[in-house]
mmCIF file with all atom_site columns, C-alpha atoms in Angstrom:
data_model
loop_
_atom_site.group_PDB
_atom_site.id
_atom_site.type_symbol
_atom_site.label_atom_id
_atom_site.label_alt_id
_atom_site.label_comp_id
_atom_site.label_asym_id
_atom_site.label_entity_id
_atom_site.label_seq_id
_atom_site.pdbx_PDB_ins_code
_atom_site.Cartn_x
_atom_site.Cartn_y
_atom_site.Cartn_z
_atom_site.occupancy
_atom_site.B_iso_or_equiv
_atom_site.pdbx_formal_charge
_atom_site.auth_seq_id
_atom_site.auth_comp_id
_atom_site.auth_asym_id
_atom_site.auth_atom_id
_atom_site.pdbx_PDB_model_num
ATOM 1   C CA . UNK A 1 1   ? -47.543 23.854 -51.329 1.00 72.00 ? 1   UNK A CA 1
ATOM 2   C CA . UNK A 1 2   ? -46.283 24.615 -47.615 1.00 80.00 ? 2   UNK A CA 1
ATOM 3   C CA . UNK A 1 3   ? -43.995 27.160 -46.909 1.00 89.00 ? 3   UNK A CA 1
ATOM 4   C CA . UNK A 1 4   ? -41.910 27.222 -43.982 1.00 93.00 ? 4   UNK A CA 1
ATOM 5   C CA . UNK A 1 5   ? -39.607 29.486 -42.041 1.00 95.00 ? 5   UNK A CA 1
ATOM 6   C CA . UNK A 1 6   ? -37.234 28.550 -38.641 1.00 98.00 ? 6   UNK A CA 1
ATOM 7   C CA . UNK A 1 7   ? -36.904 30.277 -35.956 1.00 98.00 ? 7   UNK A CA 1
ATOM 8   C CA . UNK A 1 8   ? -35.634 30.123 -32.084 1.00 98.00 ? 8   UNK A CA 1
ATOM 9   C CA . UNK A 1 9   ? -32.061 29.490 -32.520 1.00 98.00 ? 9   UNK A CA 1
ATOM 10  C CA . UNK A 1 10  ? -29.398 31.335 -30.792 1.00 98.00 ? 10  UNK A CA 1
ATOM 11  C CA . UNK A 1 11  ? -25.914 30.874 -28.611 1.00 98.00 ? 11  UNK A CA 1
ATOM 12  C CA . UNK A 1 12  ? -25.633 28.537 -26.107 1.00 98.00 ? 12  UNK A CA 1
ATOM 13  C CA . UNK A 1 13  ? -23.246 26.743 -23.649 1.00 98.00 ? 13  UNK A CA 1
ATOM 14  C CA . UNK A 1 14  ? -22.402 23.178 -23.640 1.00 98.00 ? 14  UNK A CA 1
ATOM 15  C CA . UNK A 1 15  ? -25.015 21.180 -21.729 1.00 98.00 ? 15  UNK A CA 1
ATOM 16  C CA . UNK A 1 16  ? -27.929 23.511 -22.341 1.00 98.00 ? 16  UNK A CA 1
ATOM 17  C CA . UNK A 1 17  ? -31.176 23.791 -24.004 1.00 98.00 ? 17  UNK A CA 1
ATOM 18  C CA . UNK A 1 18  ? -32.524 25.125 -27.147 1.00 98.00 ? 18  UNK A CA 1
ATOM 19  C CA . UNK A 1 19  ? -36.029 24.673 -28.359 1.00 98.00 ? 19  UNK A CA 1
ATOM 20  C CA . UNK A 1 20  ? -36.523 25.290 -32.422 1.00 98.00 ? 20  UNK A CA 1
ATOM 21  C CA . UNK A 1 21  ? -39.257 26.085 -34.292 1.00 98.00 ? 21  UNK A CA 1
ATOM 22  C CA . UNK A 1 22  ? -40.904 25.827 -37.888 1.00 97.00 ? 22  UNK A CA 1
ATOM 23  C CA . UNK A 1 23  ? -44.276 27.985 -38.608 1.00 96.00 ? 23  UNK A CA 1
ATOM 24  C CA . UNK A 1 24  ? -45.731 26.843 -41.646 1.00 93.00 ? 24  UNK A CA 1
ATOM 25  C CA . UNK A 1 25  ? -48.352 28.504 -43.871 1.00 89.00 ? 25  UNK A CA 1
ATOM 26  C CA . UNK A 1 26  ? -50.480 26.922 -46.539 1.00 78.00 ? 26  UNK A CA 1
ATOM 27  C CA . UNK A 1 27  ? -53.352 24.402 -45.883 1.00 71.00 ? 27  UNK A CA 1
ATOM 28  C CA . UNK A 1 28  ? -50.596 21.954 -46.860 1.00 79.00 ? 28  UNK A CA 1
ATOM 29  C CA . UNK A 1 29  ? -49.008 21.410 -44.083 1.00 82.00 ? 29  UNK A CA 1
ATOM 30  C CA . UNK A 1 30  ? -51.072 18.720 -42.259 1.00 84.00 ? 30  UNK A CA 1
ATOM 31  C CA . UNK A 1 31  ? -50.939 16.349 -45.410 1.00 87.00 ? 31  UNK A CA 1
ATOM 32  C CA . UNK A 1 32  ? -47.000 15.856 -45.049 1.00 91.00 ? 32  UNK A CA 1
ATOM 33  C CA . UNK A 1 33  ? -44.657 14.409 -42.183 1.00 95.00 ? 33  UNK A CA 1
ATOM 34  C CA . UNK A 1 34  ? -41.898 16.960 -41.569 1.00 96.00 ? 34  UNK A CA 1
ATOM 35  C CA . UNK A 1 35  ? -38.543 17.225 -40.405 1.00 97.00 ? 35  UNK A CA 1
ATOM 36  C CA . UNK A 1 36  ? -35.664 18.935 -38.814 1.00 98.00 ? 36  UNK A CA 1
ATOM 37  C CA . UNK A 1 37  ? -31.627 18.972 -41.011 1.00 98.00 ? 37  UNK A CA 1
ATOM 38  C CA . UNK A 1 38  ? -29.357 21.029 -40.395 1.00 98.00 ? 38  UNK A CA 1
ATOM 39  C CA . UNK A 1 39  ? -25.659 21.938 -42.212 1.00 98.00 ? 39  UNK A CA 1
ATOM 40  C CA . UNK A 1 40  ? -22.140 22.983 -39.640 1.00 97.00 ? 40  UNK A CA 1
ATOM 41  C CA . UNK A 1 41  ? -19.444 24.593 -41.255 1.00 93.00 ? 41  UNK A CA 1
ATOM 42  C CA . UNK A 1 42  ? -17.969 23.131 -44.167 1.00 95.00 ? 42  UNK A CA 1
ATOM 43  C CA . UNK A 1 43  ? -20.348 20.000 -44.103 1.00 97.00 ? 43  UNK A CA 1
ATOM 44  C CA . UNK A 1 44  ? -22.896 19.130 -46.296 1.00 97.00 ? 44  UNK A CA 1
ATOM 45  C CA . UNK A 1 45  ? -26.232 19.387 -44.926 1.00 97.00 ? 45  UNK A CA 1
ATOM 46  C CA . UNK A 1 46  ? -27.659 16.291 -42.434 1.00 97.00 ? 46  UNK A CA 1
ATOM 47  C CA . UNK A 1 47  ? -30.807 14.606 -41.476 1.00 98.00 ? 47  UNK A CA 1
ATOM 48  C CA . UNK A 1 48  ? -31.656 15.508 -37.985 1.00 98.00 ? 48  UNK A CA 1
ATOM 49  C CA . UNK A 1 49  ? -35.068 14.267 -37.224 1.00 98.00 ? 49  UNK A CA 1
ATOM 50  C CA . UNK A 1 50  ? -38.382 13.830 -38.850 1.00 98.00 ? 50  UNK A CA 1
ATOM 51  C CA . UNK A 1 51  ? -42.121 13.583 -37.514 1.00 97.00 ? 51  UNK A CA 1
ATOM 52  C CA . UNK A 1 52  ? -45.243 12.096 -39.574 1.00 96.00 ? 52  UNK A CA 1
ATOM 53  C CA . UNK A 1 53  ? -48.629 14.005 -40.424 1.00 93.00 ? 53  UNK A CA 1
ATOM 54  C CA . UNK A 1 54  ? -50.394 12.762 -37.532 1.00 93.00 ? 54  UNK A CA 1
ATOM 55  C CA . UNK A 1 55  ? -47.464 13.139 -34.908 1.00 92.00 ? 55  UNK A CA 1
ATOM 56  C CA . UNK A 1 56  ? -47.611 9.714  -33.641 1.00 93.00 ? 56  UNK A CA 1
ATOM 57  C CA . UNK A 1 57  ? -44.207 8.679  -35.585 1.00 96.00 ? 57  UNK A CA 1
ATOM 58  C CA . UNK A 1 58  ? -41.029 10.190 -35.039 1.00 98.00 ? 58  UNK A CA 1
ATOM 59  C CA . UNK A 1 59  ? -37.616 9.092  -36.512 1.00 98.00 ? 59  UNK A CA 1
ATOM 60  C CA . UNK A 1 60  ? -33.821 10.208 -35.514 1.00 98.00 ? 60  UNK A CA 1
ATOM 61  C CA . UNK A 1 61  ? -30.496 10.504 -35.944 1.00 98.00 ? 61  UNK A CA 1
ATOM 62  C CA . UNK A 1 62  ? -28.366 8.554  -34.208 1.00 98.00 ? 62  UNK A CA 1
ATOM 63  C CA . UNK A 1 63  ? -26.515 12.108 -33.063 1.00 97.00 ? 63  UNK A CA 1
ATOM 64  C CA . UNK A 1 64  ? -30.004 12.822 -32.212 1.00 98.00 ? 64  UNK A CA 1
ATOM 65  C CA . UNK A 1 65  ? -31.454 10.011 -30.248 1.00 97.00 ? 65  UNK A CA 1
ATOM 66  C CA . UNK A 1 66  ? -31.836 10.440 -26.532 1.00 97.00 ? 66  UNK A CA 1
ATOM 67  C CA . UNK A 1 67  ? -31.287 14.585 -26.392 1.00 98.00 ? 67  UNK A CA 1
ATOM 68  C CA . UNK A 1 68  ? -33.482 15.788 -29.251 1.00 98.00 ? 68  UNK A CA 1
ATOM 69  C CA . UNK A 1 69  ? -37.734 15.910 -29.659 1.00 98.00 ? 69  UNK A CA 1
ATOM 70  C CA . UNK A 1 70  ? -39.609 16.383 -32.594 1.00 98.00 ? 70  UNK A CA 1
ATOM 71  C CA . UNK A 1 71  ? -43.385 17.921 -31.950 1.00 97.00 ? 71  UNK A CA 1
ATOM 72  C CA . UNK A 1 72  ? -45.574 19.616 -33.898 1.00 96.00 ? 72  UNK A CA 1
ATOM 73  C CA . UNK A 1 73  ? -49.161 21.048 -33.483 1.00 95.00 ? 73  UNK A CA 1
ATOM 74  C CA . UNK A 1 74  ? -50.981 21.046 -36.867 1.00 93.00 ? 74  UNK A CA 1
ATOM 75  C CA . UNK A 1 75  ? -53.694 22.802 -35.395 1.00 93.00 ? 75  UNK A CA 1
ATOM 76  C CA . UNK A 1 76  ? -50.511 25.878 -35.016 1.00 94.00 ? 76  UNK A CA 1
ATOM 77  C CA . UNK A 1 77  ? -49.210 24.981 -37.876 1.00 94.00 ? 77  UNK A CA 1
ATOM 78  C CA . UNK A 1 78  ? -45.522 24.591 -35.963 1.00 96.00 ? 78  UNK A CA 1
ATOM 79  C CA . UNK A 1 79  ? -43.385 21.817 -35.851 1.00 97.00 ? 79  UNK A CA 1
ATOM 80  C CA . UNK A 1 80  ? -40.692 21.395 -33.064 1.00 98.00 ? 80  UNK A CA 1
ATOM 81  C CA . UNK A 1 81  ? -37.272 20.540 -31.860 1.00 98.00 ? 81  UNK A CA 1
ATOM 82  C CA . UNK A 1 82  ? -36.213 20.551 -28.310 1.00 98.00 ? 82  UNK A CA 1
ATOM 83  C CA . UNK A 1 83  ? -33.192 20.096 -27.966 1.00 98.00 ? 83  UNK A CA 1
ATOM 84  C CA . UNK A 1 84  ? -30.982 18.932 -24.842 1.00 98.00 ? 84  UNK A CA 1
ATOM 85  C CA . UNK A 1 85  ? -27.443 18.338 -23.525 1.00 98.00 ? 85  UNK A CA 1
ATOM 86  C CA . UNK A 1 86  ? -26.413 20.221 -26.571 1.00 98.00 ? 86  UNK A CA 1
ATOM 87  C CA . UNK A 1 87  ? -22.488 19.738 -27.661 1.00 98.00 ? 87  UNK A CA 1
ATOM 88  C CA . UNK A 1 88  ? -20.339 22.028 -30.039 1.00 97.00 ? 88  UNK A CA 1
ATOM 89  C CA . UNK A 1 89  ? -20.319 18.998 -32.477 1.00 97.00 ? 89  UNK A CA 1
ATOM 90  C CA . UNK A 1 90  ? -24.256 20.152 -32.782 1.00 98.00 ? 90  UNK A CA 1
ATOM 91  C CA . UNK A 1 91  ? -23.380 23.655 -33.720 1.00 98.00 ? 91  UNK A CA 1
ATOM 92  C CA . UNK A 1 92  ? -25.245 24.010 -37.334 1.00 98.00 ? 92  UNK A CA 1
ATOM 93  C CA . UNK A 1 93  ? -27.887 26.380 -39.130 1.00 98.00 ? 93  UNK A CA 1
ATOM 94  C CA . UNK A 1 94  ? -31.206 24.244 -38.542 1.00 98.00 ? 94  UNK A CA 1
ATOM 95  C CA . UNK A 1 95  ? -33.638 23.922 -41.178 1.00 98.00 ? 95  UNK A CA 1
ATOM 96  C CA . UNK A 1 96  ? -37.243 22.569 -41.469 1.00 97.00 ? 96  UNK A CA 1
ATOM 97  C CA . UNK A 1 97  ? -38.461 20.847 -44.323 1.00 95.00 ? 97  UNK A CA 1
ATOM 98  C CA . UNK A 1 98  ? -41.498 18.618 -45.938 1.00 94.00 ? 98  UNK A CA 1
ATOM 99  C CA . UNK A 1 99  ? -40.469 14.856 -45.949 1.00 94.00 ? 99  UNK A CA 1
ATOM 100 C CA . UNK A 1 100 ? -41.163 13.241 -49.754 1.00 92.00 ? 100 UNK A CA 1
ATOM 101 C CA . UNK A 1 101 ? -39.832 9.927  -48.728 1.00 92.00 ? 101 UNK A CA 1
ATOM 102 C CA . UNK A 1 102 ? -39.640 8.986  -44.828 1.00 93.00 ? 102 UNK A CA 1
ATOM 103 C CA . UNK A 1 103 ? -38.292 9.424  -42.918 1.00 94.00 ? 103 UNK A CA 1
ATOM 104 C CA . UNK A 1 104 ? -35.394 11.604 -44.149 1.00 93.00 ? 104 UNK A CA 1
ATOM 105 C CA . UNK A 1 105 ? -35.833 13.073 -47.656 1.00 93.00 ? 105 UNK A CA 1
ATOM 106 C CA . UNK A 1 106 ? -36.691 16.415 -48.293 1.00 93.00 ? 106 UNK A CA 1
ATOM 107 C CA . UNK A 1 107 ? -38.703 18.602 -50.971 1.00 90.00 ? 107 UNK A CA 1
ATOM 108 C CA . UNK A 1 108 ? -39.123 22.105 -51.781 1.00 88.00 ? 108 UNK A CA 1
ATOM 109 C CA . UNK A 1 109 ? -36.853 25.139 -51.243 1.00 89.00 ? 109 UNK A CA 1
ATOM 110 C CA . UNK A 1 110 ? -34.517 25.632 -48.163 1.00 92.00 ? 110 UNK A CA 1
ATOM 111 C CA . UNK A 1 111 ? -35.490 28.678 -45.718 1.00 92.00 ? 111 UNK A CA 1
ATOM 112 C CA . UNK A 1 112 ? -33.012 30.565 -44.162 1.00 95.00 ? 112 UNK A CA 1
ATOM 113 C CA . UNK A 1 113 ? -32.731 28.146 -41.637 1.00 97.00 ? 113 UNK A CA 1
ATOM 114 C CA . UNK A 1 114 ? -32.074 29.445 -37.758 1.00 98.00 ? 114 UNK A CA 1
ATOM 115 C CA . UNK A 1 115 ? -28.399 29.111 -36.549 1.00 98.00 ? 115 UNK A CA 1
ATOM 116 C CA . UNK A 1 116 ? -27.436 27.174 -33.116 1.00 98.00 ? 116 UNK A CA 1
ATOM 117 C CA . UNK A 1 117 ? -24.262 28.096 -31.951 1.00 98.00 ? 117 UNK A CA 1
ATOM 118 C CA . UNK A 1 118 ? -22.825 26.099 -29.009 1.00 98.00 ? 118 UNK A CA 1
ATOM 119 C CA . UNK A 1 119 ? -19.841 27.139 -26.945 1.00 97.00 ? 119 UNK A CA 1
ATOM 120 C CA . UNK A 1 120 ? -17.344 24.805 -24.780 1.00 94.00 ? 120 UNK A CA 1
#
């Protein structure tokens, strides 16, 4: 079992930069691709962007394409998103997850997710 909790979100202006991430513990964590949702106000929560075990596949969004990066460093146990050219349309709490199916569906229990708040 991996467990996994979010962090490096925060308030930002239109245009700018945020980079997320997702410490996991648990030996776990190498043996699954993992991935990046996240839920805005009053929406139900949305696939954002997912990376495979050996970080040499990565899969998007189309809101995500072209201004978001999924990493990760299995040796750190931390998976990444850097995100660019951020819009108010991406405000959200951001969560991390294990991928059961790729690229884009989910096990285990949600974290507490970090929130990304962007301003006009």
């Amino acid at each position: 079992q991996v467990q996994l909790v979010e962090s490096g979100g925060g308030l930002v202006q239109a245009g700018g930069s945020l980079r997320l991430s997702c410490a996991a513990s648990g030996r776990a964590f190498n043996s699954y691709a993992t991935g990046w949702f996240r839920q805005a106000p009053g929406k139900e929560r949305e696939f954002v962007a997912a990376i495979d075990w050996r970080a040499e596949g990565t899969y998007y969004a189309d809101s995500a394409k072209g201004r978001f990066t999924i990493s990760r460093d299995n040796d750190k146990k931390t998976m990444y998103l850097q995100m660019r050219s951020l819009k108010p349309d991406d405000t959200a709490i951001y969560y991390c997850a294990a991928i059961r199916s790729w690229p884009s569906l989910p096990f285990g229990s949600w974290g507490q997710g970090t929130q990304v708040t962007v301003s006009s």
